[in-house]
Short mmCIF file of C-alpha atoms in Angstrom, two decimals:
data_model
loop_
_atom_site.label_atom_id
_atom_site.label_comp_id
_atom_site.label_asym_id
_atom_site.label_seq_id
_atom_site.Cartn_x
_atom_site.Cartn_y
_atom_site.Cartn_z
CA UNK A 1 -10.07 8.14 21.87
CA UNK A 2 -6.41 7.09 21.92
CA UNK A 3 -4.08 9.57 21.38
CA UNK A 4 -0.90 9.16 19.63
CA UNK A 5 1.55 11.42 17.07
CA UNK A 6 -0.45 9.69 14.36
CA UNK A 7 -3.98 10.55 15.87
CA UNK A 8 -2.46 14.70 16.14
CA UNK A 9 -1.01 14.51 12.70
CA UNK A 10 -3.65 13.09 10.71
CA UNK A 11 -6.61 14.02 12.78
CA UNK A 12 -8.31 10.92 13.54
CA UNK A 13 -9.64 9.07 16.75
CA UNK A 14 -8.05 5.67 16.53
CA UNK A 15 -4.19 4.88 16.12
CA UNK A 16 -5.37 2.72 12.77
CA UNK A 17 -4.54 2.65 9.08
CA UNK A 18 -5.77 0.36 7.08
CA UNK A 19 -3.69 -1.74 5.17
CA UNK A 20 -3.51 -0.92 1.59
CA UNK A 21 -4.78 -3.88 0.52
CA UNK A 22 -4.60 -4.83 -3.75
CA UNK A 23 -8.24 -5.25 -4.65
CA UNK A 24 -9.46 -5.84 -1.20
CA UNK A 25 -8.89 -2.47 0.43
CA UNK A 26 -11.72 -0.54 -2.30
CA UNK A 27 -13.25 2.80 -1.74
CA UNK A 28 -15.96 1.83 0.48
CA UNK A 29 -13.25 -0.38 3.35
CA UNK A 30 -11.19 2.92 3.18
CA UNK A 31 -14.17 5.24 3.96
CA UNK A 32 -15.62 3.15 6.38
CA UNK A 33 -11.93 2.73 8.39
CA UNK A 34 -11.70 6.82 7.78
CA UNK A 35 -15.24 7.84 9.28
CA UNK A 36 -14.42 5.25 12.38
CA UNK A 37 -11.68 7.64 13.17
CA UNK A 38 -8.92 5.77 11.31
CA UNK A 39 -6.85 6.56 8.13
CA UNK A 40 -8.27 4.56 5.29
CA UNK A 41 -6.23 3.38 2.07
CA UNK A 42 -7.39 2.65 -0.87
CA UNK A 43 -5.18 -0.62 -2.25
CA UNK A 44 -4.04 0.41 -5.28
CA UNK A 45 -1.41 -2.22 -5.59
CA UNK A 46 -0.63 -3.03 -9.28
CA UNK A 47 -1.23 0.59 -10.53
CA UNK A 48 -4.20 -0.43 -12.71
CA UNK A 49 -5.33 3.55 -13.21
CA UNK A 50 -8.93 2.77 -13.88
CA UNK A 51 -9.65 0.50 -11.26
CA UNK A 52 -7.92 3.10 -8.34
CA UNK A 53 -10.20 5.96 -10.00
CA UNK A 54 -13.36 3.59 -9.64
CA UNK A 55 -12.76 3.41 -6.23
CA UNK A 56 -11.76 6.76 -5.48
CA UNK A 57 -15.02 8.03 -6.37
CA UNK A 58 -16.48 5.20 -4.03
CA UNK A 59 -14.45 6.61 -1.43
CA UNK A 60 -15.68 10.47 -2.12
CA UNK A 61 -19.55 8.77 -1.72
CA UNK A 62 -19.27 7.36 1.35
CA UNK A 63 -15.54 9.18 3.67
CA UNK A 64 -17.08 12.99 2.94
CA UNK A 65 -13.74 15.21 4.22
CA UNK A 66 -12.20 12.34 6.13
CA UNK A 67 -8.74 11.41 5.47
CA UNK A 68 -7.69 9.29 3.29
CA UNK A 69 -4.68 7.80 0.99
CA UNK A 70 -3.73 5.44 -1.09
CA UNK A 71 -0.99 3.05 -1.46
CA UNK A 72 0.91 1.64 -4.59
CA UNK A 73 3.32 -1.36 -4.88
CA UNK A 74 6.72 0.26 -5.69
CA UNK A 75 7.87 -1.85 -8.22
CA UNK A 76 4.63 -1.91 -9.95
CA UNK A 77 4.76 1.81 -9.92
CA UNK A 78 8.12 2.32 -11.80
CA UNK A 79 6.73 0.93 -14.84
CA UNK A 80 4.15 3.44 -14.67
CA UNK A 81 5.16 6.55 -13.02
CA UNK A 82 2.20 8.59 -14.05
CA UNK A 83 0.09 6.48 -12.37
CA UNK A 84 1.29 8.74 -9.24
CA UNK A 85 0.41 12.08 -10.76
CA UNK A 86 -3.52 10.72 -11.37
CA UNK A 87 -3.15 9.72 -7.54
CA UNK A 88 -1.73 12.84 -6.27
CA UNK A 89 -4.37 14.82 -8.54
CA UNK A 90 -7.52 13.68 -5.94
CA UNK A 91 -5.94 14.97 -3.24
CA UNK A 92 -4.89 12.13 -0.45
CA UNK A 93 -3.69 12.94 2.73
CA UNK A 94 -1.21 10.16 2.49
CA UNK A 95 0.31 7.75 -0.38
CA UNK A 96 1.70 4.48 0.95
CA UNK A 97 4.54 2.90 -0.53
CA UNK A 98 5.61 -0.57 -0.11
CA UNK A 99 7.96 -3.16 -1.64
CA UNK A 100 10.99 -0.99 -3.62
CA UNK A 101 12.84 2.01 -3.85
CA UNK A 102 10.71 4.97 -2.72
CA UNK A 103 13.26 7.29 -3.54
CA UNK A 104 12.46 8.54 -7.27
CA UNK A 105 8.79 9.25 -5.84
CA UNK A 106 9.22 11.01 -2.83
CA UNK A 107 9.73 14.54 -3.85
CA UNK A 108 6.50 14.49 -6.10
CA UNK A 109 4.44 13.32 -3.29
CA UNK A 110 5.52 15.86 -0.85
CA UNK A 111 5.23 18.58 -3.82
CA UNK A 112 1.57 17.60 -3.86
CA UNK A 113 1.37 18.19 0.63
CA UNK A 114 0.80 14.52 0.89
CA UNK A 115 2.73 12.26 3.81
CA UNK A 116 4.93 10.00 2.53
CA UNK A 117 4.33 6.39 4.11
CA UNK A 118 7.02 3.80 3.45
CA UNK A 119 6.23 -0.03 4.46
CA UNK A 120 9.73 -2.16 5.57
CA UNK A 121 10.70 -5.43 6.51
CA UNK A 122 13.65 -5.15 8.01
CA UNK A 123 16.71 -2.32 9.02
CA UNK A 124 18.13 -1.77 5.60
CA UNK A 125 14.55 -0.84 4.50
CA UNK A 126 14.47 1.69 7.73
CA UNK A 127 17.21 3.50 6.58
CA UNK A 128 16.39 3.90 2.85
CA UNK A 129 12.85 4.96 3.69
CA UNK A 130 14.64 7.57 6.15
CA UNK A 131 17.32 8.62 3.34
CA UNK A 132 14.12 9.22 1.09
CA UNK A 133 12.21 11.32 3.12
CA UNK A 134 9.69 9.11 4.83
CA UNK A 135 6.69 10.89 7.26
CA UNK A 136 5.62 7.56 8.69
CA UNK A 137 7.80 4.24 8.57
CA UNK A 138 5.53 0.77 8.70
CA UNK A 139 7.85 -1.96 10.55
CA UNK A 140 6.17 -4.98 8.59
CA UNK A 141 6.37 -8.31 10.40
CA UNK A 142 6.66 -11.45 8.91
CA UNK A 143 3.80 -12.66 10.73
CA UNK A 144 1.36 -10.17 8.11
CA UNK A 145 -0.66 -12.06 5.02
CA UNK A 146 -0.20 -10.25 1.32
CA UNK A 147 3.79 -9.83 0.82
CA UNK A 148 6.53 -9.16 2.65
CA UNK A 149 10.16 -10.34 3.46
CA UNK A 150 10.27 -14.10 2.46
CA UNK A 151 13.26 -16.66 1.91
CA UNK A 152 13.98 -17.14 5.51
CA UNK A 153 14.62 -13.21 5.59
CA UNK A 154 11.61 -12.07 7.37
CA UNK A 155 11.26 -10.00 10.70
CA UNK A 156 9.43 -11.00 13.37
CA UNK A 157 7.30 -7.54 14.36
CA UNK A 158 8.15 -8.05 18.45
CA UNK A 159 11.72 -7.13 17.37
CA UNK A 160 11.52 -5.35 14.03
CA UNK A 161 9.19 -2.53 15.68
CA UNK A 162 11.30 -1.04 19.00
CA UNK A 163 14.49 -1.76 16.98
CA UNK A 164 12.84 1.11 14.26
CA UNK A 165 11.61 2.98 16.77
CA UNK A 166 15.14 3.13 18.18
CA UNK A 167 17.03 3.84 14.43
CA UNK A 168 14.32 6.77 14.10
CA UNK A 169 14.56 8.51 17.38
CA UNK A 170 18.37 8.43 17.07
CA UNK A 171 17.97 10.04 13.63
CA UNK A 172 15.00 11.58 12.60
CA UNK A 173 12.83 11.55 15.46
CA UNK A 174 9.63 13.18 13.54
CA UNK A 175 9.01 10.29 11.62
CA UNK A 176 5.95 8.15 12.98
CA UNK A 177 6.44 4.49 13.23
CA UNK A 178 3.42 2.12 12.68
CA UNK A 179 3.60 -1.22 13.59
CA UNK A 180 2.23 -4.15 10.80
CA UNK A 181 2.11 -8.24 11.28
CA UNK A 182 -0.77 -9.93 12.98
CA UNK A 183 -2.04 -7.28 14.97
CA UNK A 184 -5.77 -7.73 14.65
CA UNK A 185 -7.43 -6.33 17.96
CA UNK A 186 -6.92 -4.19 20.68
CA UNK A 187 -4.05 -6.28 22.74
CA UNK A 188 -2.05 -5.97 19.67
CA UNK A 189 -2.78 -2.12 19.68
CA UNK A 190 -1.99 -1.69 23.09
CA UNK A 191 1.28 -3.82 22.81
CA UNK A 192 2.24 -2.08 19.39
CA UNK A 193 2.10 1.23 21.03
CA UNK A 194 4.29 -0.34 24.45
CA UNK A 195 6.58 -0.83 22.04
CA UNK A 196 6.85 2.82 21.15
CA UNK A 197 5.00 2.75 17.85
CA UNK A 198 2.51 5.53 17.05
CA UNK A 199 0.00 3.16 15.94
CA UNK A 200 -0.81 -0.02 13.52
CA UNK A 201 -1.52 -1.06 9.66
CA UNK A 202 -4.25 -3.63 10.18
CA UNK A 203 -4.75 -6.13 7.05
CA UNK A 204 -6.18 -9.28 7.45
CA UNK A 205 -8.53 -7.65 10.72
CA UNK A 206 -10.06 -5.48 7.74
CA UNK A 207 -9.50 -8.44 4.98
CA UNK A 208 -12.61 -9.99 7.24
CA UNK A 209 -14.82 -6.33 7.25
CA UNK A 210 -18.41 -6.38 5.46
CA UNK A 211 -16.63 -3.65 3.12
CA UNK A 212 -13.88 -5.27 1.79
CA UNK A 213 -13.78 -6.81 -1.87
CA UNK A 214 -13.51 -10.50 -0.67
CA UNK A 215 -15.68 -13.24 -2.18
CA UNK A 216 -17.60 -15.24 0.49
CA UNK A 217 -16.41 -18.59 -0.19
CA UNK A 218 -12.94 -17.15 0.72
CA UNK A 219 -14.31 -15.20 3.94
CA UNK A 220 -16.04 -18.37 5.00
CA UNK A 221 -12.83 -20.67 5.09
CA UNK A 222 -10.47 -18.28 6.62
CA UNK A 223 -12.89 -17.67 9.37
CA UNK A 224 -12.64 -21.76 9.88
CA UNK A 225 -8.93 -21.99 10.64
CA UNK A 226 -6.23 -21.00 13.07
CA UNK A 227 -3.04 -19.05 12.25
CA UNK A 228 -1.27 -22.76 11.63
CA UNK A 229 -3.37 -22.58 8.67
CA UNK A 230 -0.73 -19.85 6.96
CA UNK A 231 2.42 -20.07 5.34
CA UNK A 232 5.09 -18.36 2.98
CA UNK A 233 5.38 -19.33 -0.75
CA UNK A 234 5.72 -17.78 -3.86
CA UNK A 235 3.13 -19.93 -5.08
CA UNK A 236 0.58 -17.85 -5.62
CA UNK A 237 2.58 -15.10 -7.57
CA UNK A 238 3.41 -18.12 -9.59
CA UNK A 239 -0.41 -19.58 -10.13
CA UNK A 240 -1.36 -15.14 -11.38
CA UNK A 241 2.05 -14.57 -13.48
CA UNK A 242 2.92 -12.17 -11.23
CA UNK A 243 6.93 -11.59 -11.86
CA UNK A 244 7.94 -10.88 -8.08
CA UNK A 245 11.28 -9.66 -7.31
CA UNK A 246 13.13 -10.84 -4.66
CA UNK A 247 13.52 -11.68 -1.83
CA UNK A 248 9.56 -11.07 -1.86
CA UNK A 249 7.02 -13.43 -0.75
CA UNK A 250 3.30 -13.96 0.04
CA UNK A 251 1.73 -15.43 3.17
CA UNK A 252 -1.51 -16.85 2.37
CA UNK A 253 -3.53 -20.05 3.45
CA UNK A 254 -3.10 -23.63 2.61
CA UNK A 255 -5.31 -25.32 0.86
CA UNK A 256 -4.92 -28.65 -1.58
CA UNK A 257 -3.97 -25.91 -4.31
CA UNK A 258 -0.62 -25.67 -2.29
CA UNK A 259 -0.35 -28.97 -1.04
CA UNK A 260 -0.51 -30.00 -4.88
CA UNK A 261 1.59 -27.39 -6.14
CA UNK A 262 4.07 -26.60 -3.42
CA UNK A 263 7.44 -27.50 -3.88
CA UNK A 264 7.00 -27.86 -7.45
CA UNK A 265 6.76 -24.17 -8.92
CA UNK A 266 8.65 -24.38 -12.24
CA UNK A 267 6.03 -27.07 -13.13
CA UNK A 268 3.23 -25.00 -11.99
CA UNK A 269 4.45 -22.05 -14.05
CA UNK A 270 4.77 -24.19 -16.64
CA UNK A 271 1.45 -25.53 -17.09
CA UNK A 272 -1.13 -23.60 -18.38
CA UNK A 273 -4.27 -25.60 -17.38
CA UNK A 274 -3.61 -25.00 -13.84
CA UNK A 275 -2.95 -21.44 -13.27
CA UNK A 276 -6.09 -21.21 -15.06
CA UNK A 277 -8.10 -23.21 -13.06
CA UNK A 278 -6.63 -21.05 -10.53
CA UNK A 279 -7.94 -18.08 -11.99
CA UNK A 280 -11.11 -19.23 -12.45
CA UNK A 281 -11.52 -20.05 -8.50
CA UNK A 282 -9.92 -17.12 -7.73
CA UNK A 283 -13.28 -15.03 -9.54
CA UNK A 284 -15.54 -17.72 -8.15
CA UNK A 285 -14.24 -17.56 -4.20
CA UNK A 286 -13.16 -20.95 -4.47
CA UNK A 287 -10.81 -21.38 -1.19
CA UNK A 288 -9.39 -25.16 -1.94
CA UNK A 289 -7.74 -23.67 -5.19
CA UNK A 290 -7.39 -19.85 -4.60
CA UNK A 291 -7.10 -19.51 -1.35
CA UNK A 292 -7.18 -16.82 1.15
CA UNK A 293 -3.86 -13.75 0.99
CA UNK A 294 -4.65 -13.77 5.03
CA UNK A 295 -1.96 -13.50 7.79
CA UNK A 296 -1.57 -15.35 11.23
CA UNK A 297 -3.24 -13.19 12.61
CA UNK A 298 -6.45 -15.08 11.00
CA UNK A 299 -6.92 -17.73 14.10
CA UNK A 300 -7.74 -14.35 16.11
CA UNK A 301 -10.92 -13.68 14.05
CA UNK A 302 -14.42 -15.05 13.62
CA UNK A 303 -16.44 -13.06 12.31
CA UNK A 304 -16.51 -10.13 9.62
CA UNK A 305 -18.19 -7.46 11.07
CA UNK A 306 -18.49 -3.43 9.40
CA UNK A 307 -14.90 -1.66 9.64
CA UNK A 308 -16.96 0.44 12.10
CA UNK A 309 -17.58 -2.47 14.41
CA UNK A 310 -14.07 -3.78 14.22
CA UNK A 311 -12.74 0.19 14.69
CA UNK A 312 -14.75 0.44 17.79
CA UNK A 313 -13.96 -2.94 19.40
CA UNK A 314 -9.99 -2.53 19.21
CA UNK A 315 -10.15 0.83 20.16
CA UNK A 316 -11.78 -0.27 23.59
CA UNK A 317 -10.27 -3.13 23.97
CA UNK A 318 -6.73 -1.54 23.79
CA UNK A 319 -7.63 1.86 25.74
CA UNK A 320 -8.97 -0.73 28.72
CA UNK A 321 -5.48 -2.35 28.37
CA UNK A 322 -3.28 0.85 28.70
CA UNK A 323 -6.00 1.73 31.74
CA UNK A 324 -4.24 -0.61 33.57
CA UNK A 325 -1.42 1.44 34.63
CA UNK A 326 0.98 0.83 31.36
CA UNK A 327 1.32 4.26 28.94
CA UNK A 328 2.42 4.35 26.00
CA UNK A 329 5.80 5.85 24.85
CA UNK A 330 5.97 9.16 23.16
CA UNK A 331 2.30 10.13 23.87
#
């Protein structure tokens, strides 16, 4: 066991939390992360109601009384505010908010006794997530897959984390500060927590678990590459429809999808044919058209083990790091 704020506050074993992943982190990822000792979210990204209840009752099969939460794309959710309330209604320990103002949210989630996690990619983020109440702050690295801080405005997460951890401690020094961005085993742990975070969001670790909701042709070709492999586009928001705001981008894998298309959006969002095909590989697993949402931290992992494999291995791995003298702050 390593023991942190987070482990005390949320009663787990490991300094973990899944990433809320949209249609990769399901019910079963979170409860397998959760009864490994971690906090597992469900990723309920887009808001799509029926799909977060399907996996809620996945997660209620398989977590038992573990904690769990779930976490909602911010922009997404201000179209559909009740979406929340249905959330709220099952009872999470935590609801994860990323990408937006969390402000108009907060005070129904901690009506409800859940923790109010807000996701950032930079200081300004930091200070509106403190302004609004936040429990935990995630310090999101540019180095993470899925979205994040694009346009040549990203954070590395070296810098972005201590510099939060400062800005809190100065201000609200109860708020937890997780660290996000290519930390996919236990010597990112260990360093996350030398930097004075109280633990990590792991994505693209877990994006690579038996559990999660990614077809095999897509596990198979990430697990080929290094973390050269990645890069930052919009492309892929533009290939789904998806109506981004800015400065919001998406690190995912290159493939000859991108190499065709890159460089050349208002064409690709322009022609029909293609951002079908792209849908169509996307449901099939087809990685040289849809490929992999992964982060750098990709060319650290080869193989997809159960979350309760991975859990075990970083937590070993890092507590044999900090054995070697170094401890972390604030524990």
């Amino acid at each position: 066991m390593i023991e942190t704020r987070l482990t005390r506050q949320f009663g787990l074993s490991v300094p973990v939390v899944l990433a809320p992943m949209a249609r990769v982190a399901g019910g079963r990822l979170a409860a397998a992360v959760s009864r490994a000792g971690g906090l597992g979210l469900i990723g309920g990204g887009y808001c799509d109601a029926a799909w977060i209840a399907e996996q809620m009752d996945l997660l209620r099969d398989h977590a038992g009384r573990a904690p769990f939460g779930v976490g909602l794309i911010t922009w997404a959710l201000d179209a559909v505010p009740e979406v929340l309330g249905q959330v709220l209604a099952q009872g999470p320990q935590a609801v994860f908010l990323s990408f937006g103002d969390p402000r108009p949210h907060a005070d129904a989630i901690h009506a409800a006794g859940a923790r109010l996690i807000c996701q950032v990619q930079d200081m300004t983020g930091a200070r509106q997530a403190l302004a609004a109440g936040a429990d935990v702050i995630v310090a999101q690295g540019a180095e993470a897959g899925g979205h994040g801080a694009g346009h040549g405005r990203g954070r590395a997460t070296m810098t972005l984390v201590p510099e939060v951890v400062d800005l809190v401690a100065a201000e609200r020094p109860e708020v937890l500060v997780l660290a996000a961005g290519g930390i996919t085993d236990g010597r990112g742990l260990a360093a996350a927590l030398m930097l004075g975070a109280d633990g990590v969001v792991c994505g693209t670790r877990f994006w690579a678990a038996a559990e999660a909701l990614v077809p095999e042709g897509q596990a198979r070709a990430a697990l080929a590459v290094d973390g050269d492999a990645t890069f930052r586009s919009s492309l892929v928001d533009v290939a789904r429809g998806l109506d981004w705001p800015a400065p919001y981008d998406l690190r995912g894998m290159r493939n000859a999808f991108s190499a065709q298309w890159e460089g050349r959006l208002e064409a690709l969002a322009a022609d029909p044919a293609a951002r079908a095909a792209w849908a169509e590989a996307a449901a099939n697993g087809d990685a040289g058209i849809a490929a992999p949402i992964v982060g750098e931290g990709i060319g650290l992992i080869r193989d997809a083990p159960g979350a309760a494999q991975i859990m075990a291995r970083m937590a070993q791995e890092a507590a044999q790091r900090l054995g070697h003298g170094a401890r972390p702050v604030g524990t």
